[in-house]
Every structure is written in structure tokens, then in C-alpha cells.
PDB file of C-alpha atoms in Angstrom:
ATOM      1  CA  MET A 166     118.796  85.822 108.777  1.00  0.00           C
ATOM      2  CA  SER A 167     117.736  82.949 111.028  1.00  0.00           C
ATOM      3  CA  ARG A 168     118.410  84.274 114.530  1.00  0.00           C
ATOM      4  CA  PHE A 169     115.363  82.509 115.956  1.00  0.00           C
ATOM      5  CA  THR A 170     115.573  79.052 114.412  1.00  0.00           C
ATOM      6  CA  GLY A 171     114.477  76.535 117.033  1.00  0.00           C
ATOM      7  CA  LYS A 172     112.916  79.238 119.224  1.00  0.00           C
ATOM      8  CA  VAL A 173     109.298  79.651 120.293  1.00  0.00           C
ATOM      9  CA  ALA A 174     108.044  83.239 120.500  1.00  0.00           C
ATOM     10  CA  VAL A 175     104.816  84.430 122.136  1.00  0.00           C
ATOM     11  CA  VAL A 176     103.548  87.806 120.921  1.00  0.00           C
ATOM     12  CA  THR A 177     100.469  89.350 122.541  1.00  0.00           C
ATOM     13  CA  GLY A 178      98.238  91.881 120.826  1.00  0.00           C
ATOM     14  CA  ALA A 179      99.412  90.393 117.543  1.00  0.00           C
ATOM     15  CA  ALA A 180      96.303  90.815 115.402  1.00  0.00           C
ATOM     16  CA  GLN A 181      97.456  94.114 113.948  1.00  0.00           C
ATOM     17  CA  GLY A 182      99.982  96.931 114.111  1.00  0.00           C
ATOM     18  CA  ILE A 183     103.227  96.472 116.025  1.00  0.00           C
ATOM     19  CA  GLY A 184     102.234  93.044 117.323  1.00  0.00           C
ATOM     20  CA  ALA A 185     101.474  91.647 113.871  1.00  0.00           C
ATOM     21  CA  ALA A 186     104.687  93.095 112.423  1.00  0.00           C
ATOM     22  CA  THR A 187     106.685  91.605 115.300  1.00  0.00           C
ATOM     23  CA  ALA A 188     105.099  88.168 114.890  1.00  0.00           C
ATOM     24  CA  ARG A 189     105.914  88.241 111.184  1.00  0.00           C
ATOM     25  CA  ARG A 190     109.502  89.305 111.868  1.00  0.00           C
ATOM     26  CA  PHE A 191     110.103  86.434 114.281  1.00  0.00           C
ATOM     27  CA  ALA A 192     108.620  83.968 111.798  1.00  0.00           C
ATOM     28  CA  GLU A 193     110.786  85.345 108.981  1.00  0.00           C
ATOM     29  CA  GLU A 194     113.834  84.665 111.146  1.00  0.00           C
ATOM     30  CA  GLY A 195     112.881  81.090 111.930  1.00  0.00           C
ATOM     31  CA  ALA A 196     110.783  81.150 115.104  1.00  0.00           C
ATOM     32  CA  LYS A 197     107.596  79.250 115.748  1.00  0.00           C
ATOM     33  CA  VAL A 198     105.166  81.979 116.786  1.00  0.00           C
ATOM     34  CA  ALA A 199     102.220  81.958 119.158  1.00  0.00           C
ATOM     35  CA  VAL A 200     100.042  84.789 117.818  1.00  0.00           C
ATOM     36  CA  VAL A 201      97.905  85.966 120.717  1.00  0.00           C
ATOM     37  CA  ASP A 202      95.013  88.391 120.704  1.00  0.00           C
ATOM     38  CA  LEU A 203      91.757  88.829 122.588  1.00  0.00           C
ATOM     39  CA  THR A 204      90.083  86.149 120.454  1.00  0.00           C
ATOM     40  CA  THR A 205      91.453  83.400 118.256  1.00  0.00           C
ATOM     41  CA  GLU A 206      89.543  84.834 115.304  1.00  0.00           C
ATOM     42  CA  ARG A 207      91.331  88.179 115.617  1.00  0.00           C
ATOM     43  CA  ALA A 208      94.713  86.435 115.515  1.00  0.00           C
ATOM     44  CA  GLU A 209      93.996  84.287 112.473  1.00  0.00           C
ATOM     45  CA  ALA A 210      94.855  86.864 109.783  1.00  0.00           C
ATOM     46  CA  THR A 211      98.387  87.244 111.160  1.00  0.00           C
ATOM     47  CA  VAL A 212      98.759  83.479 111.334  1.00  0.00           C
ATOM     48  CA  ALA A 213      97.552  83.127 107.749  1.00  0.00           C
ATOM     49  CA  ALA A 214     100.158  85.626 106.549  1.00  0.00           C
ATOM     50  CA  ILE A 215     102.901  83.752 108.389  1.00  0.00           C
ATOM     51  CA  THR A 216     101.918  80.262 107.302  1.00  0.00           C
ATOM     52  CA  ALA A 217     101.534  81.406 103.696  1.00  0.00           C
ATOM     53  CA  SER A 218     105.270  82.084 103.720  1.00  0.00           C
ATOM     54  CA  GLY A 219     105.994  78.573 104.942  1.00  0.00           C
ATOM     55  CA  ALA A 220     106.665  79.456 108.585  1.00  0.00           C
ATOM     56  CA  THR A 221     104.911  78.100 111.680  1.00  0.00           C
ATOM     57  CA  ALA A 222     102.367  80.030 113.734  1.00  0.00           C
ATOM     58  CA  HIS A 223      99.311  79.209 115.845  1.00  0.00           C
ATOM     59  CA  ALA A 224      96.474  81.551 116.814  1.00  0.00           C
ATOM     60  CA  TYR A 225      95.425  81.891 120.444  1.00  0.00           C
ATOM     61  CA  GLY A 226      92.668  83.893 122.076  1.00  0.00           C
ATOM     62  CA  CYS A 227      93.382  85.254 125.556  1.00  0.00           C
ATOM     63  CA  ASP A 228      92.474  88.223 127.728  1.00  0.00           C
ATOM     64  CA  VAL A 229      95.893  89.003 129.179  1.00  0.00           C
ATOM     65  CA  ALA A 230      94.268  90.782 132.120  1.00  0.00           C
ATOM     66  CA  ASP A 231      92.793  87.420 133.196  1.00  0.00           C
ATOM     67  CA  ARG A 232      95.465  85.653 135.238  1.00  0.00           C
ATOM     68  CA  GLY A 233      93.855  82.229 134.928  1.00  0.00           C
ATOM     69  CA  ALA A 234      93.424  82.537 131.171  1.00  0.00           C
ATOM     70  CA  VAL A 235      97.079  83.509 130.802  1.00  0.00           C
ATOM     71  CA  GLY A 236      98.189  80.417 132.696  1.00  0.00           C
ATOM     72  CA  GLU A 237      96.083  78.244 130.399  1.00  0.00           C
ATOM     73  CA  LEU A 238      97.503  80.042 127.352  1.00  0.00           C
ATOM     74  CA  PHE A 239     101.094  79.243 128.217  1.00  0.00           C
ATOM     75  CA  THR A 240     100.252  75.628 129.005  1.00  0.00           C
ATOM     76  CA  ARG A 241      98.715  75.286 125.533  1.00  0.00           C
ATOM     77  CA  VAL A 242     101.641  77.013 123.824  1.00  0.00           C
ATOM     78  CA  ALA A 243     104.138  74.728 125.565  1.00  0.00           C
ATOM     79  CA  GLU A 244     102.136  71.656 124.535  1.00  0.00           C
ATOM     80  CA  GLU A 245     101.561  72.714 120.926  1.00  0.00           C
ATOM     81  CA  LEU A 246     104.696  74.658 119.963  1.00  0.00           C
ATOM     82  CA  GLY A 247     107.147  74.020 122.779  1.00  0.00           C
ATOM     83  CA  ALA A 248     108.296  75.890 125.854  1.00  0.00           C
ATOM     84  CA  PRO A 249     108.534  79.613 125.098  1.00  0.00           C
ATOM     85  CA  HIS A 250     111.946  81.216 124.688  1.00  0.00           C
ATOM     86  CA  ILE A 251     110.664  84.710 123.853  1.00  0.00           C
ATOM     87  CA  LEU A 252     107.765  86.791 125.153  1.00  0.00           C
ATOM     88  CA  VAL A 253     106.687  90.110 123.686  1.00  0.00           C
ATOM     89  CA  ASN A 254     104.193  91.952 125.876  1.00  0.00           C
ATOM     90  CA  ASN A 255     102.488  94.096 123.260  1.00  0.00           C
ATOM     91  CA  ALA A 256      98.769  93.804 124.106  1.00  0.00           C
ATOM     92  CA  GLY A 257      97.331  97.181 124.965  1.00  0.00           C
ATOM     93  CA  LEU A 258      94.522  99.644 124.539  1.00  0.00           C
ATOM     94  CA  THR A 259      93.752 103.294 125.126  1.00  0.00           C
ATOM     95  CA  ARG A 260      90.788 105.017 126.704  1.00  0.00           C
ATOM     96  CA  ASP A 261      91.887 108.620 126.435  1.00  0.00           C
ATOM     97  CA  GLN A 262      90.214 111.306 128.475  1.00  0.00           C
ATOM     98  CA  LEU A 263      91.211 114.360 130.470  1.00  0.00           C
ATOM     99  CA  LEU A 264      91.643 113.691 134.164  1.00  0.00           C
ATOM    100  CA  PHE A 265      88.446 115.401 135.298  1.00  0.00           C
ATOM    101  CA  LYS A 266      86.407 113.341 132.814  1.00  0.00           C
ATOM    102  CA  MET A 267      88.182 109.990 133.199  1.00  0.00           C
ATOM    103  CA  SER A 268      86.030 107.277 134.726  1.00  0.00           C
ATOM    104  CA  GLY A 269      87.268 104.684 137.164  1.00  0.00           C
ATOM    105  CA  ASP A 270      86.519 102.022 134.577  1.00  0.00           C
ATOM    106  CA  ASP A 271      88.682 103.814 131.988  1.00  0.00           C
ATOM    107  CA  TRP A 272      91.545 103.895 134.485  1.00  0.00           C
ATOM    108  CA  ASP A 273      91.152 100.297 135.644  1.00  0.00           C
ATOM    109  CA  THR A 274      90.781  98.787 132.166  1.00  0.00           C
ATOM    110  CA  VAL A 275      93.868 100.470 130.718  1.00  0.00           C
ATOM    111  CA  LEU A 276      96.023  99.532 133.715  1.00  0.00           C
ATOM    112  CA  ALA A 277      94.682  95.973 133.698  1.00  0.00           C
ATOM    113  CA  VAL A 278      95.451  95.287 130.043  1.00  0.00           C
ATOM    114  CA  ASN A 279      98.624  97.324 129.497  1.00  0.00           C
ATOM    115  CA  LEU A 280     100.408  96.730 132.813  1.00  0.00           C
ATOM    116  CA  THR A 281      98.810  93.847 134.697  1.00  0.00           C
ATOM    117  CA  GLY A 282      98.634  91.913 131.415  1.00  0.00           C
ATOM    118  CA  ALA A 283     102.406  92.240 131.010  1.00  0.00           C
ATOM    119  CA  PHE A 284     102.894  91.078 134.597  1.00  0.00           C
ATOM    120  CA  ASN A 285     100.601  88.094 134.112  1.00  0.00           C
ATOM    121  CA  CYS A 286     102.326  86.965 130.920  1.00  0.00           C
ATOM    122  CA  SER A 287     105.824  87.539 132.273  1.00  0.00           C
ATOM    123  CA  GLN A 288     105.064  85.554 135.404  1.00  0.00           C
ATOM    124  CA  ALA A 289     103.671  82.661 133.371  1.00  0.00           C
ATOM    125  CA  ALA A 290     106.539  82.695 130.862  1.00  0.00           C
ATOM    126  CA  GLN A 291     109.351  82.911 133.380  1.00  0.00           C
ATOM    127  CA  LYS A 292     108.545  79.450 134.726  1.00  0.00           C
ATOM    128  CA  TYR A 293     109.664  77.946 131.425  1.00  0.00           C
ATOM    129  CA  MET A 294     112.534  80.376 130.928  1.00  0.00           C
ATOM    130  CA  VAL A 295     114.032  79.796 134.369  1.00  0.00           C
ATOM    131  CA  GLU A 296     113.815  76.025 133.937  1.00  0.00           C
ATOM    132  CA  GLN A 297     115.621  76.125 130.592  1.00  0.00           C
ATOM    133  CA  ARG A 298     118.036  78.846 131.767  1.00  0.00           C
ATOM    134  CA  TYR A 299     117.231  80.958 128.738  1.00  0.00           C
ATOM    135  CA  GLY A 300     114.664  83.599 127.914  1.00  0.00           C
ATOM    136  CA  LYS A 301     113.961  87.001 126.404  1.00  0.00           C
ATOM    137  CA  ILE A 302     111.121  89.245 127.554  1.00  0.00           C
ATOM    138  CA  VAL A 303     110.432  92.474 125.663  1.00  0.00           C
ATOM    139  CA  SER A 304     107.556  94.700 126.741  1.00  0.00           C
ATOM    140  CA  LEU A 305     106.068  97.663 124.933  1.00  0.00           C
ATOM    141  CA  SER A 306     106.236 100.928 126.819  1.00  0.00           C
ATOM    142  CA  SER A 307     105.626 104.276 125.090  1.00  0.00           C
ATOM    143  CA  ARG A 308     106.854 107.815 124.789  1.00  0.00           C
ATOM    144  CA  SER A 309     103.615 108.576 126.665  1.00  0.00           C
ATOM    145  CA  ALA A 310     105.312 107.232 129.795  1.00  0.00           C
ATOM    146  CA  LEU A 311     106.879 110.693 130.029  1.00  0.00           C
ATOM    147  CA  GLY A 312     103.397 112.249 130.199  1.00  0.00           C
ATOM    148  CA  ASN A 313     100.774 113.000 127.575  1.00  0.00           C
ATOM    149  CA  ARG A 314      97.648 115.124 127.789  1.00  0.00           C
ATOM    150  CA  GLY A 315      94.499 113.035 128.048  1.00  0.00           C
ATOM    151  CA  GLN A 316      96.392 109.829 128.830  1.00  0.00           C
ATOM    152  CA  ALA A 317      96.819 109.706 132.600  1.00  0.00           C
ATOM    153  CA  ASN A 318      95.859 106.021 132.563  1.00  0.00           C
ATOM    154  CA  TYR A 319      97.966 105.012 129.555  1.00  0.00           C
ATOM    155  CA  ALA A 320     100.979 107.066 130.678  1.00  0.00           C
ATOM    156  CA  ALA A 321     100.875 105.510 134.138  1.00  0.00           C
ATOM    157  CA  ALA A 322     100.661 102.002 132.659  1.00  0.00           C
ATOM    158  CA  LYS A 323     103.528 102.573 130.246  1.00  0.00           C
ATOM    159  CA  ALA A 324     105.709 104.124 132.964  1.00  0.00           C
ATOM    160  CA  GLY A 325     104.888 101.062 135.055  1.00  0.00           C
ATOM    161  CA  ILE A 326     106.178  98.848 132.251  1.00  0.00           C
ATOM    162  CA  GLN A 327     109.573 100.487 132.623  1.00  0.00           C
ATOM    163  CA  GLY A 328     109.687  99.817 136.364  1.00  0.00           C
ATOM    164  CA  LEU A 329     108.476  96.254 135.856  1.00  0.00           C
ATOM    165  CA  THR A 330     111.156  95.714 133.214  1.00  0.00           C
ATOM    166  CA  ALA A 331     113.985  96.972 135.415  1.00  0.00           C
ATOM    167  CA  THR A 332     112.850  94.809 138.329  1.00  0.00           C
ATOM    168  CA  LEU A 333     112.349  91.620 136.317  1.00  0.00           C
ATOM    169  CA  ALA A 334     115.804  92.076 134.794  1.00  0.00           C
ATOM    170  CA  ILE A 335     117.275  92.031 138.317  1.00  0.00           C
ATOM    171  CA  GLU A 336     115.266  89.007 139.433  1.00  0.00           C
ATOM    172  CA  LEU A 337     115.588  86.901 136.283  1.00  0.00           C
ATOM    173  CA  GLY A 338     119.112  87.831 135.222  1.00  0.00           C
ATOM    174  CA  PRO A 339     120.743  85.039 137.268  1.00  0.00           C
ATOM    175  CA  TYR A 340     118.747  82.564 135.159  1.00  0.00           C
ATOM    176  CA  ASN A 341     120.024  83.974 131.844  1.00  0.00           C
ATOM    177  CA  VAL A 342     116.769  85.779 131.097  1.00  0.00           C
ATOM    178  CA  ASN A 343     117.048  89.215 129.494  1.00  0.00           C
ATOM    179  CA  VAL A 344     114.219  91.666 130.123  1.00  0.00           C
ATOM    180  CA  ASN A 345     113.910  94.922 128.191  1.00  0.00           C
ATOM    181  CA  ALA A 346     111.319  97.396 126.978  1.00  0.00           C
ATOM    182  CA  VAL A 347     110.775  99.392 123.816  1.00  0.00           C
ATOM    183  CA  ALA A 348     109.109 102.797 124.022  1.00  0.00           C
ATOM    184  CA  PRO A 349     107.818 103.857 120.592  1.00  0.00           C
ATOM    185  CA  GLY A 350     107.014 107.397 119.662  1.00  0.00           C
ATOM    186  CA  TYR A 351     104.383 108.064 117.029  1.00  0.00           C
ATOM    187  CA  VAL A 352     103.696 104.905 115.006  1.00  0.00           C
ATOM    188  CA  ALA A 353     101.081 104.658 112.262  1.00  0.00           C
ATOM    189  CA  THR A 354      98.684 102.113 113.766  1.00  0.00           C
ATOM    190  CA  ALA A 355      94.975 101.744 114.432  1.00  0.00           C
ATOM    191  CA  MET A 356      95.619 103.143 117.909  1.00  0.00           C
ATOM    192  CA  THR A 357      97.069 106.424 116.631  1.00  0.00           C
ATOM    193  CA  ALA A 358      94.311 106.604 114.020  1.00  0.00           C
ATOM    194  CA  ALA A 359      91.810 106.478 116.874  1.00  0.00           C
ATOM    195  CA  THR A 360      93.681 109.309 118.583  1.00  0.00           C
ATOM    196  CA  ALA A 361      93.444 111.341 115.380  1.00  0.00           C
ATOM    197  CA  GLU A 362      89.711 110.799 115.252  1.00  0.00           C
ATOM    198  CA  ARG A 363      89.395 111.915 118.872  1.00  0.00           C
ATOM    199  CA  VAL A 364      90.943 115.288 118.017  1.00  0.00           C
ATOM    200  CA  GLY A 365      88.959 115.711 114.806  1.00  0.00           C
ATOM    201  CA  LEU A 366      91.625 114.828 112.229  1.00  0.00           C
ATOM    202  CA  SER A 367      92.034 112.082 109.668  1.00  0.00           C
ATOM    203  CA  ALA A 368      94.832 109.594 110.285  1.00  0.00           C
ATOM    204  CA  GLU A 369      96.794 111.112 107.392  1.00  0.00           C
ATOM    205  CA  GLU A 370      96.419 114.686 108.689  1.00  0.00           C
ATOM    206  CA  HIS A 371      97.476 113.602 112.154  1.00  0.00           C
ATOM    207  CA  GLN A 372     100.569 111.832 110.800  1.00  0.00           C
ATOM    208  CA  VAL A 373     101.634 114.853 108.756  1.00  0.00           C
ATOM    209  CA  ALA A 374     101.334 117.099 111.819  1.00  0.00           C
ATOM    210  CA  ALA A 375     103.279 114.628 113.946  1.00  0.00           C
ATOM    211  CA  ALA A 376     106.042 114.224 111.349  1.00  0.00           C
ATOM    212  CA  GLU A 377     106.721 117.964 111.399  1.00  0.00           C
ATOM    213  CA  ARG A 378     107.796 117.644 115.054  1.00  0.00           C
ATOM    214  CA  ILE A 379     110.020 114.590 114.536  1.00  0.00           C
ATOM    215  CA  PRO A 380     113.680 115.128 113.533  1.00  0.00           C
ATOM    216  CA  LEU A 381     113.547 112.336 110.936  1.00  0.00           C
ATOM    217  CA  ARG A 382     110.440 114.028 109.490  1.00  0.00           C
ATOM    218  CA  ARG A 383     108.344 110.900 109.343  1.00  0.00           C
ATOM    219  CA  VAL A 384     106.222 108.844 111.693  1.00  0.00           C
ATOM    220  CA  GLY A 385     107.203 105.321 112.622  1.00  0.00           C
ATOM    221  CA  LEU A 386     105.916 102.169 110.999  1.00  0.00           C
ATOM    222  CA  PRO A 387     105.112  98.937 112.863  1.00  0.00           C
ATOM    223  CA  GLU A 388     108.078  97.311 111.117  1.00  0.00           C
ATOM    224  CA  ASP A 389     110.417  99.934 112.601  1.00  0.00           C
ATOM    225  CA  ILE A 390     109.455  98.816 116.085  1.00  0.00           C
ATOM    226  CA  ALA A 391     109.439  95.121 115.198  1.00  0.00           C
ATOM    227  CA  SER A 392     113.072  95.302 114.105  1.00  0.00           C
ATOM    228  CA  VAL A 393     114.126  96.741 117.481  1.00  0.00           C
ATOM    229  CA  VAL A 394     112.070  94.179 119.388  1.00  0.00           C
ATOM    230  CA  ALA A 395     113.710  91.431 117.338  1.00  0.00           C
ATOM    231  CA  PHE A 396     117.163  92.785 118.192  1.00  0.00           C
ATOM    232  CA  LEU A 397     116.413  92.808 121.924  1.00  0.00           C
ATOM    233  CA  ALA A 398     114.972  89.280 121.702  1.00  0.00           C
ATOM    234  CA  SER A 399     118.044  87.979 119.884  1.00  0.00           C
ATOM    235  CA  ASP A 400     121.411  86.841 121.154  1.00  0.00           C
ATOM    236  CA  ASP A 401     122.875  89.953 119.528  1.00  0.00           C
ATOM    237  CA  ALA A 402     121.566  91.702 122.666  1.00  0.00           C
ATOM    238  CA  SER A 403     122.739  89.038 125.120  1.00  0.00           C
ATOM    239  CA  TYR A 404     124.359  91.639 127.423  1.00  0.00           C
ATOM    240  CA  VAL A 405     121.462  94.106 127.286  1.00  0.00           C
ATOM    241  CA  SER A 406     118.957  93.851 130.121  1.00  0.00           C
ATOM    242  CA  GLY A 407     116.812  96.138 132.257  1.00  0.00           C
ATOM    243  CA  GLN A 408     116.737  98.833 129.569  1.00  0.00           C
ATOM    244  CA  THR A 409     113.993 100.893 127.966  1.00  0.00           C
ATOM    245  CA  LEU A 410     114.884 101.924 124.420  1.00  0.00           C
ATOM    246  CA  TYR A 411     112.991 104.887 122.968  1.00  0.00           C
ATOM    247  CA  VAL A 412     112.327 104.458 119.255  1.00  0.00           C
ATOM    248  CA  ASN A 413     110.901 107.769 118.131  1.00  0.00           C
ATOM    249  CA  GLY A 414     112.817 109.227 115.201  1.00  0.00           C
ATOM    250  CA  GLY A 415     114.926 111.450 117.426  1.00  0.00           C
ATOM    251  CA  ALA A 416     112.053 113.289 119.106  1.00  0.00           C
ATOM    252  CA  ARG A 417     112.518 114.878 122.512  1.00  0.00           C
TER     253      ARG A 417
END
């Protein structure tokens, strides 16, 4: 397939996991990809994998919680790859703790990266998308948006993503910009491995326990989420906007 030939895609948090899989998927389908992570060095492995296949990708370092840095990022992307057609707000982190133990810094940092970062990037990207009357924004929410023990900060941020998505779809729709969110369930990533460690399990043990509660009897892979993100960023989903799609193997 070549759904993204001639398109420029910006993927944040693309050094590993869902972000890396999404960047690779866009490149496989013809996009030029801006691979963004906290530092350029972190993004380089994903870029190397993409360029080895003959596709085009550039590495960028940016703290998405820094509004000024985000503005500079999009200026560079537009100069080096072209005006962005697609934005995937994937950058995120967890600082899990029960409410009575959670510090103000743990709350602020998670909200700043996971939610404010998506706002910053969306605001910077929309300038180009509105001008060209075309754009796709896909943000990563989570099943945790429905509530999850020890994740008051992360759950609040990911629920905020859903409200941000619905609102941006209303505001940007008249300019032919689709805005959607994907809410993964359990996905085998470094983030869920860290959660396993927090509760005293290996990543493998944690995945086995999680799979027993999922109707499809397996945990998700980054590629499972990347394929849904790619659909929402494609013209196959041209009449889909303002939606949050849960991708969780049928879990309730």
C-alpha cells in the first residue's frame, strides 16, 4: 500500500514502542516521517530502521511540554521535510502512585507531557493544516482514561486527550482536518514493563496475567496500534472525526 505517498507525518515519542511502530508504518506506506523524541539521539534508531528500507525519515529532539521548543520543531520539519499533513501525538510517560502518595511534581509532569504536549503539537501543526486545507491529527489516549488504580495523573491526562480530540474536531473540521484518538488497552511496551516491575512481576508474567482477562487472550503489540493509527490518518477515514477508538482486544 502507498496511502501516504507525498505526505509528511510527525510522530512524537517515536523512539520505541507504539511511536516507533507507527513511524515505521507511515514510512512503509510512503510518507516522509519526522521521528520525534526527547532527544535526537533517542530518535535515531527508529530513523535508521526506516532509512535502511529506503524510506525517508529525520530525527528530531523536542520536549513536547515546552511550547517554544515545539514551535521550533515544526518550523524545522516544514523546512526540511515539508509542511506536515499528519500529526500523531504519542509522547507520554507514567509516574504511577496511589493518590495519597502522589507528589505534585508527579501530577504536573504527567499532565504536562501527555496532555499539554498534545495541545502544543496540535496547535503548532494546525497552522500548516489549515493553510493547506488538509490534515490528520491522531492522539494516543488509553483505556486508563476510564480509571486505573495508581494512575490518577495518567488517567486524567488520557481522559483529557479525549476531550481535546472532540473539541479540535469541531474547530478544525471546516478546514478539512480530521482529529481522532486511539485508546489502547494492554500493549507490550517498555511502559507496561515498568508497570510490571512496580507490582513485583516480570514483563512476561504481567502479560500472561493480563491476557487471561482479555477476550482475545493476548496482549496488544505496538504494530496493532500502529495499524489503527494509520487507518485514522488515511483518507480511508475521511469521514471519521472527533472519535476515540478503543483498541483493547475486546476488554471491558
